[in-house]
Short mmCIF file of C-alpha atoms and ligand atoms in Angstrom, two decimals:
data_model
loop_
_atom_site.label_atom_id
_atom_site.label_comp_id
_atom_site.label_asym_id
_atom_site.label_seq_id
_atom_site.Cartn_x
_atom_site.Cartn_y
_atom_site.Cartn_z
CA MET A 1324 233.52 -111.27 23.13
CA ILE A 1325 234.22 -111.26 26.05
CA ILE A 1326 234.69 -114.62 27.96
CA VAL A 1327 234.48 -114.98 31.56
CA THR A 1328 236.01 -118.61 32.77
CA ASN A 1329 234.93 -119.86 35.96
CA ARG A 1330 236.49 -120.44 39.68
CA GLU A 1331 237.14 -123.91 38.80
CA ILE A 1332 238.21 -123.96 35.83
CA THR A 1333 241.17 -126.53 35.49
CA ASN A 1334 245.11 -126.51 32.92
CA GLU A 1335 243.20 -128.70 31.07
CA GLN A 1336 240.38 -127.24 30.74
CA TRP A 1337 241.72 -124.14 30.08
CA GLU A 1338 243.35 -125.41 27.47
CA ASN A 1339 241.04 -126.50 25.73
CA LEU A 1340 238.83 -123.52 25.49
CA CYS A 1341 242.38 -121.70 24.06
CA CYS A 1342 242.99 -124.38 21.10
CA LYS A 1343 238.41 -123.55 20.37
CA LEU A 1344 239.03 -119.85 20.58
CA GLU A 1345 241.88 -120.24 17.82
CA GLU A 1346 240.45 -123.16 16.03
CA CYS A 1347 237.23 -120.25 15.45
CA GLY A 1348 239.90 -117.87 13.90
CA PHE A 1349 239.77 -115.69 17.54
CA LYS A 1350 242.84 -113.63 18.59
CA THR A 1351 242.63 -113.65 22.74
CA HIS A 1352 243.49 -111.98 24.65
CA VAL A 1353 243.98 -112.78 28.98
CA ILE A 1354 243.95 -111.23 31.22
CA GLN A 1355 244.38 -112.29 34.93
CA GLY A 1356 242.60 -111.23 37.28
CA VAL A 1357 241.96 -112.29 41.30
CA GLU A 1358 240.29 -114.55 41.36
CA LYS A 1359 238.87 -115.26 38.10
CA LYS A 1360 240.99 -115.78 33.89
CA VAL A 1361 239.22 -113.51 31.66
CA ILE A 1362 239.88 -113.76 27.53
CA GLY A 1363 238.89 -111.18 25.70
CA ALA A 1364 238.70 -112.66 22.27
CA VAL A 1365 238.88 -110.79 18.96
CA GLY A 1366 237.58 -111.95 16.05
CA ASP A 1367 234.18 -111.86 13.65
CA LYS A 1368 231.75 -113.56 16.21
CA ARG A 1369 229.32 -113.53 13.79
CA ARG A 1370 229.77 -116.25 11.56
CA ILE A 1371 229.29 -118.76 14.72
CA ASP A 1372 226.81 -119.38 16.77
CA PHE A 1373 228.85 -117.68 19.94
CA ARG A 1374 226.52 -120.01 22.49
CA PHE A 1375 228.16 -122.83 21.80
CA LEU A 1376 231.50 -121.39 24.08
CA GLU A 1377 229.07 -121.20 26.97
CA ASN A 1378 228.81 -125.70 26.90
CA ILE A 1379 232.00 -125.44 27.19
CA PRO A 1380 233.66 -126.63 31.42
CA GLY A 1381 235.26 -124.18 32.88
CA VAL A 1382 233.83 -120.46 30.91
CA GLU A 1383 231.02 -119.26 33.11
CA LYS A 1384 229.30 -116.56 30.29
CA VAL A 1385 230.14 -115.18 27.11
CA ILE A 1386 229.38 -111.58 26.12
CA PRO A 1387 228.74 -110.20 23.03
CA ILE A 1388 230.27 -107.44 21.82
CA LEU A 1389 229.34 -107.56 18.21
CA SER A 1390 225.65 -107.70 17.30
CA PRO A 1391 224.98 -111.10 16.00
CA TYR A 1392 223.42 -110.13 12.73
CA LYS A 1393 225.32 -108.66 9.81
CA LEU A 1394 223.64 -108.07 5.92
CA VAL A 1395 220.79 -106.40 8.73
CA ALA A 1396 223.32 -103.91 10.33
CA ARG A 1397 223.77 -101.26 9.53
CA ASP A 1398 226.78 -101.09 9.67
CA ALA A 1399 226.24 -103.13 6.04
CA LYS A 1400 224.85 -99.85 4.83
CA PRO A 1401 225.04 -96.82 6.46
CA GLU A 1402 223.39 -94.96 3.95
CA GLY A 1403 220.31 -96.85 4.67
CA THR A 1404 217.84 -98.90 2.12
CA THR A 1405 214.94 -97.54 0.21
CA VAL A 1406 211.98 -100.41 -0.67
CA ASP A 1407 209.73 -99.60 -3.77
CA VAL A 1408 207.18 -101.14 -2.97
CA GLY A 1409 204.38 -100.47 -6.87
CA GLY A 1410 206.40 -97.45 -7.25
CA VAL A 1411 205.93 -96.59 -3.11
CA LYS A 1412 208.89 -95.28 -2.02
CA MET A 1413 209.95 -96.41 1.82
CA GLY A 1414 213.53 -95.98 3.88
CA GLY A 1415 216.70 -93.39 2.23
CA GLY A 1416 214.15 -90.28 3.55
CA PHE A 1417 211.11 -91.31 1.65
CA PHE A 1418 207.64 -92.10 4.06
CA GLY A 1419 204.98 -94.20 2.49
CA VAL A 1420 201.48 -95.03 3.92
CA PHE A 1421 199.85 -98.04 3.31
CA ALA A 1422 195.70 -98.02 4.42
CA GLY A 1423 192.24 -100.23 4.64
CA PRO A 1424 191.04 -103.01 5.34
CA CYS A 1425 192.09 -105.46 8.53
CA ALA A 1426 190.71 -108.24 5.76
CA VAL A 1427 189.31 -107.82 2.48
CA GLU A 1428 185.48 -108.93 3.22
CA ASN A 1429 183.77 -108.38 -0.43
CA ARG A 1430 183.56 -105.90 -3.97
CA GLU A 1431 181.82 -103.16 -2.15
CA GLN A 1432 183.67 -102.62 0.41
CA LEU A 1433 186.80 -103.64 -1.34
CA LEU A 1434 186.27 -100.70 -3.64
CA GLU A 1435 184.51 -98.61 -1.22
CA VAL A 1436 187.40 -97.94 0.79
CA ALA A 1437 189.64 -98.15 -1.77
CA TYR A 1438 188.72 -95.28 -3.90
CA GLY A 1439 188.11 -93.17 -0.34
CA LEU A 1440 192.24 -94.41 0.14
CA LYS A 1441 193.49 -92.80 -3.41
CA LYS A 1442 191.45 -89.56 -2.79
CA ALA A 1443 192.62 -89.54 0.88
CA GLY A 1444 196.25 -89.85 -0.73
CA SER A 1445 197.46 -93.19 1.09
CA GLY A 1446 200.30 -94.77 -0.49
CA GLY A 1447 199.00 -98.10 -1.14
CA LEU A 1448 196.55 -101.05 0.19
CA ARG A 1449 196.15 -103.25 2.91
CA GLY A 1450 193.74 -106.36 2.91
CA GLY A 1451 193.93 -109.94 4.26
CA ALA A 1452 192.81 -112.17 2.87
CA PHE A 1453 194.44 -115.04 4.46
CA LYS A 1454 193.77 -114.18 8.22
CA PRO A 1455 195.15 -115.66 10.92
CA ARG A 1456 192.06 -115.73 13.02
CA THR A 1457 193.00 -116.52 17.64
CA SER A 1458 189.59 -118.43 16.73
CA PRO A 1459 189.12 -120.83 14.12
CA TYR A 1460 185.16 -120.22 14.46
CA SER A 1461 186.03 -116.25 13.01
CA PHE A 1462 186.59 -115.06 9.79
CA GLN A 1463 189.57 -116.97 8.20
CA GLY A 1464 189.72 -114.51 5.15
CA LEU A 1465 188.37 -114.22 1.30
CA GLU A 1466 191.50 -116.45 -0.05
CA GLU A 1467 192.01 -116.51 -3.46
CA GLU A 1468 188.79 -114.99 -3.63
CA GLY A 1469 190.11 -112.02 -1.77
CA LEU A 1470 193.43 -111.88 -3.73
CA LYS A 1471 191.98 -111.08 -6.49
CA LEU A 1472 190.34 -108.41 -5.08
CA LEU A 1473 192.15 -106.69 -3.74
CA ALA A 1474 194.36 -106.71 -8.05
CA GLU A 1475 190.80 -104.98 -9.31
CA ALA A 1476 191.23 -102.55 -6.63
CA ARG A 1477 195.12 -102.08 -7.81
CA ALA A 1478 193.45 -102.21 -11.19
CA LYS A 1479 190.65 -99.33 -11.33
CA THR A 1480 192.87 -96.98 -8.30
CA GLY A 1481 196.48 -97.62 -9.04
CA LEU A 1482 197.40 -98.35 -4.85
CA PRO A 1483 200.20 -101.38 -5.12
CA ILE A 1484 198.92 -104.06 -2.65
CA ILE A 1485 200.31 -105.56 0.58
CA THR A 1486 198.78 -108.61 1.57
CA GLU A 1487 199.51 -111.01 4.20
CA LEU A 1488 200.89 -114.86 3.05
CA MET A 1489 200.50 -116.91 6.26
CA ASN A 1490 201.42 -120.15 5.17
CA LEU A 1491 204.60 -122.14 2.83
CA THR A 1492 201.63 -123.39 0.81
CA GLU A 1493 200.36 -120.30 0.01
CA LEU A 1494 203.88 -118.59 -1.39
CA ASP A 1495 203.21 -118.95 -5.36
CA LEU A 1496 199.07 -117.94 -4.31
CA VAL A 1497 199.73 -115.51 -2.63
CA ASN A 1498 203.30 -114.16 -4.99
CA GLU A 1499 200.89 -113.87 -7.82
CA TYR A 1500 198.81 -110.56 -6.96
CA THR A 1501 200.49 -109.10 -4.05
CA ASP A 1502 203.27 -105.76 -4.97
CA ILE A 1503 204.41 -106.93 -1.20
CA ILE A 1504 204.82 -110.19 1.07
CA GLN A 1505 203.42 -109.65 4.64
CA ILE A 1506 205.04 -111.49 6.91
CA GLY A 1507 202.45 -111.10 9.80
CA ALA A 1508 203.47 -111.25 14.15
CA ARG A 1509 202.22 -114.79 14.87
CA ASN A 1510 204.28 -116.25 12.11
CA MET A 1511 207.86 -114.31 12.92
CA GLN A 1512 209.68 -116.84 14.33
CA ASN A 1513 208.68 -119.14 10.80
CA PHE A 1514 211.75 -119.74 9.60
CA GLY A 1515 210.88 -121.83 6.74
CA LEU A 1516 208.28 -118.85 5.39
CA LEU A 1517 210.70 -116.70 6.78
CA ARG A 1518 213.37 -118.45 3.77
CA ALA A 1519 211.25 -118.76 1.74
CA VAL A 1520 210.66 -115.75 0.71
CA GLY A 1521 214.41 -114.79 0.61
CA ARG A 1522 214.20 -116.66 -1.27
CA GLN A 1523 212.23 -114.94 -4.59
CA SER A 1524 212.29 -111.62 -5.66
CA LYS A 1525 209.04 -109.36 -4.30
CA PRO A 1526 209.58 -106.96 -1.24
CA VAL A 1527 208.99 -108.18 2.56
CA LEU A 1528 207.77 -106.18 5.59
CA LEU A 1529 208.14 -108.75 8.24
CA LYS A 1530 205.99 -107.24 11.31
CA ARG A 1531 207.66 -107.91 14.75
CA GLY A 1532 206.67 -110.61 16.83
CA LEU A 1533 203.87 -110.57 19.88
CA ALA A 1534 207.17 -110.84 22.12
CA ALA A 1535 209.82 -110.87 20.19
CA THR A 1536 213.19 -108.41 20.94
CA VAL A 1537 214.16 -106.68 19.00
CA GLU A 1538 217.19 -108.91 18.50
CA GLU A 1539 214.90 -111.53 17.60
CA TRP A 1540 213.17 -109.63 15.17
CA LEU A 1541 216.72 -108.29 13.67
CA MET A 1542 217.39 -112.31 13.01
CA ALA A 1543 214.39 -112.93 10.97
CA ALA A 1544 214.93 -110.27 8.77
CA GLU A 1545 218.27 -112.13 8.81
CA TYR A 1546 217.12 -115.26 7.81
CA ILE A 1547 215.23 -113.38 4.64
CA MET A 1548 218.54 -111.06 3.66
CA SER A 1549 220.50 -114.74 3.75
CA GLU A 1550 218.82 -115.97 1.12
CA GLY A 1551 219.77 -113.50 -1.22
CA ASN A 1552 216.40 -111.00 -0.54
CA SER A 1553 217.29 -107.36 0.70
CA GLN A 1554 213.90 -105.79 0.27
CA VAL A 1555 213.28 -105.79 3.99
CA ILE A 1556 211.07 -103.85 5.44
CA LEU A 1557 210.59 -103.91 9.46
CA CYS A 1558 206.98 -103.37 10.75
CA GLU A 1559 206.58 -102.29 14.78
CA ARG A 1560 202.94 -103.34 15.44
CA GLY A 1561 203.25 -103.56 18.95
CA ILE A 1562 204.39 -106.21 22.32
CA ARG A 1563 202.41 -107.82 24.91
CA THR A 1564 202.48 -106.76 27.97
CA PHE A 1565 201.11 -106.46 31.82
CA GLU A 1566 199.17 -103.72 30.12
CA THR A 1567 195.93 -104.02 29.72
CA ALA A 1568 194.14 -100.79 28.54
CA THR A 1569 195.56 -101.28 25.04
CA ARG A 1570 194.90 -104.46 22.71
CA ASN A 1571 199.66 -103.95 22.96
CA THR A 1572 201.54 -101.56 24.17
CA LEU A 1573 203.44 -99.54 21.36
CA ASP A 1574 207.44 -100.24 21.06
CA LEU A 1575 207.70 -96.39 19.21
CA SER A 1576 211.57 -96.88 20.97
CA ALA A 1577 212.12 -99.91 19.70
CA VAL A 1578 211.07 -98.02 15.90
CA ALA A 1579 214.60 -95.31 17.18
CA LEU A 1580 216.21 -97.99 18.27
CA ALA A 1581 216.29 -100.21 15.44
CA LYS A 1582 216.62 -97.69 12.22
CA SER A 1583 220.23 -97.05 14.59
CA PHE A 1584 220.79 -101.03 14.24
CA SER A 1585 219.73 -101.14 10.99
CA HIS A 1586 219.63 -99.85 7.47
CA LEU A 1587 216.66 -101.37 6.63
CA PRO A 1588 212.72 -98.80 6.52
CA VAL A 1589 210.96 -99.58 9.70
CA VAL A 1590 207.17 -98.64 9.68
CA VAL A 1591 205.46 -98.57 12.49
CA ASP A 1592 201.75 -99.95 12.58
CA PRO A 1593 199.67 -98.76 15.37
CA SER A 1594 196.27 -99.92 14.04
CA HIS A 1595 197.53 -103.20 15.82
CA GLY A 1596 199.27 -101.65 18.58
CA THR A 1597 196.68 -100.63 20.26
CA GLY A 1598 193.67 -101.68 19.25
CA LYS A 1599 192.15 -98.60 19.32
CA ARG A 1600 190.84 -96.37 16.94
CA ARG A 1601 190.39 -92.81 18.93
CA LEU A 1602 194.99 -93.87 19.63
CA VAL A 1603 195.53 -94.98 16.28
CA LEU A 1604 196.72 -90.63 15.21
CA PRO A 1605 198.31 -89.60 18.05
CA MET A 1606 200.55 -93.15 17.45
CA ALA A 1607 200.40 -92.13 14.05
CA LYS A 1608 201.84 -88.43 14.53
CA ALA A 1609 205.24 -90.19 17.20
CA ALA A 1610 205.05 -92.51 14.93
CA VAL A 1611 206.48 -90.50 12.09
CA VAL A 1612 208.95 -88.07 15.04
CA ALA A 1613 209.83 -92.04 16.46
CA GLY A 1614 211.52 -91.97 12.94
CA ALA A 1615 209.06 -93.95 11.04
CA ASP A 1616 209.53 -95.15 7.50
CA GLY A 1617 205.44 -95.41 6.75
CA LEU A 1618 202.70 -96.41 8.52
CA LEU A 1619 199.98 -98.98 7.95
CA ILE A 1620 196.70 -98.23 9.15
CA GLU A 1621 193.69 -100.60 9.27
CA VAL A 1622 190.88 -98.47 7.65
CA HIS A 1623 186.89 -99.81 7.05
CA PRO A 1624 184.14 -98.02 5.47
CA ASP A 1625 182.46 -98.77 8.26
CA PRO A 1626 183.97 -99.73 11.14
CA ALA A 1627 180.83 -100.14 13.05
CA ASN A 1628 179.95 -103.29 11.09
CA ALA A 1629 184.19 -105.02 9.98
CA LEU A 1630 184.48 -108.21 9.92
CA SER A 1631 187.53 -108.39 11.77
CA ASP A 1632 189.72 -105.32 13.50
CA GLY A 1633 186.68 -103.05 13.60
CA GLU A 1634 187.63 -101.36 16.84
CA GLN A 1635 190.81 -100.45 15.77
CA SER A 1636 189.73 -99.34 11.73
CA LEU A 1637 189.26 -95.48 11.22
CA ASP A 1638 186.58 -94.69 8.71
CA LEU A 1639 187.20 -93.04 6.44
CA PRO A 1640 187.32 -89.30 6.96
CA GLU A 1641 189.27 -89.77 10.19
CA PHE A 1642 191.42 -91.48 7.62
CA GLU A 1643 191.47 -88.64 5.32
CA LYS A 1644 192.48 -85.93 8.93
CA LEU A 1645 195.44 -88.15 9.65
CA MET A 1646 197.01 -88.55 6.16
CA VAL A 1647 196.29 -84.17 5.79
CA GLN A 1648 197.91 -83.84 10.19
CA ILE A 1649 201.12 -86.92 8.61
CA ASN A 1650 201.12 -84.36 5.39
CA GLU A 1651 202.66 -81.82 7.58
CA LEU A 1652 205.31 -83.72 10.61
CA VAL A 1653 206.36 -86.13 7.34
CA LYS A 1654 207.87 -82.64 6.39
CA LEU A 1655 209.21 -81.51 9.31
CA GLU A 1656 211.07 -84.10 9.31
CA GLY A 1657 212.76 -83.84 5.68
CA LYS A 1658 211.31 -86.68 4.49
CA LYS A 1659 209.41 -86.84 0.84
CA ILE A 1660 205.47 -88.39 1.07
CA ASN A 1661 204.87 -90.54 -1.29
C1 PEP B 257 196.69 -107.09 9.90
O1 PEP B 257 198.59 -107.19 9.84
O2 PEP B 257 196.63 -107.70 9.74
C2 PEP B 257 197.33 -108.35 11.04
C3 PEP B 257 196.99 -109.45 11.87
O3 PEP B 257 198.90 -108.08 11.94
P1 PEP B 257 199.71 -109.07 13.27
O4 PEP B 257 200.16 -109.49 12.74
O5 PEP B 257 200.40 -107.25 13.06
O6 PEP B 257 198.42 -109.32 14.06
MN1 MN B 258 193.75 -106.94 11.53
#
């Protein structure tokens, strides 16, 4: 890292700074400028929170060179990670699709969509049993009843399931039923929850927060990995911007970027990313070409009457069409859809 000192730094402050750097195990190289002194500090700053150096008197700013995450960094596993979710692989040349309703509403709805998804070639089934809704008066999900229905749909179709965990108190319950735990956008920086899912062995799909930078997203993944769970999938689901024509702004450049910074698989959720049914197919196709390792798509047998996110849900014929088109693109990318 580069440490720029301010013009008024005293000899005493300079000595103190050099001592601190040495204590932290850095080798220092001093560059004497006309007005200021700059220190090039060589060592692994990822072991410390380098920002504390900015509080040392005489320091103007600290410019990091290495990323603050280490387990998540591509350098830690240049060949890339493959995560296997109940037989559906993502990453390392494999492409997986998980589709299904925003929320599990009832048995009929879930089984109808699950059979249709299976027929269309979806790898797995998504469905929320605990829903993070903006209003406390909106449908909050069927909770354990929803988890049981998901397990029934899996038993009948063979599709592995993904469902969201919202609270630490529900970890064991959700874990009993799901094949992969989804951490939603709103919980991306719920560090206690991240650590807890890091301590259990099921894979985790980590959605990018509504206003999270790529670095914050990767640091959230680092929390999970630092507890021992390396089965993490990153999910880009759109971020908040000034644009209101779409529900969120789907940041596809973040997909290519995250793939270059990290060895973890990256999947895209074009449903929440756009909030608009007619944009789901084009953005799903764009995601494949941007390097995504999978997709998370909302599908409802009757979107007009969905209890949540109907406006961004595909119906089954639309999903079948998406699968046909995605298949071709995935092949062109040299990946295997499963
Ligand atoms: C969801 O997948 O249904 C969901 C609530 O997603 P997000 O956390 O991305 O809003
Ligand atoms: Mn939804």
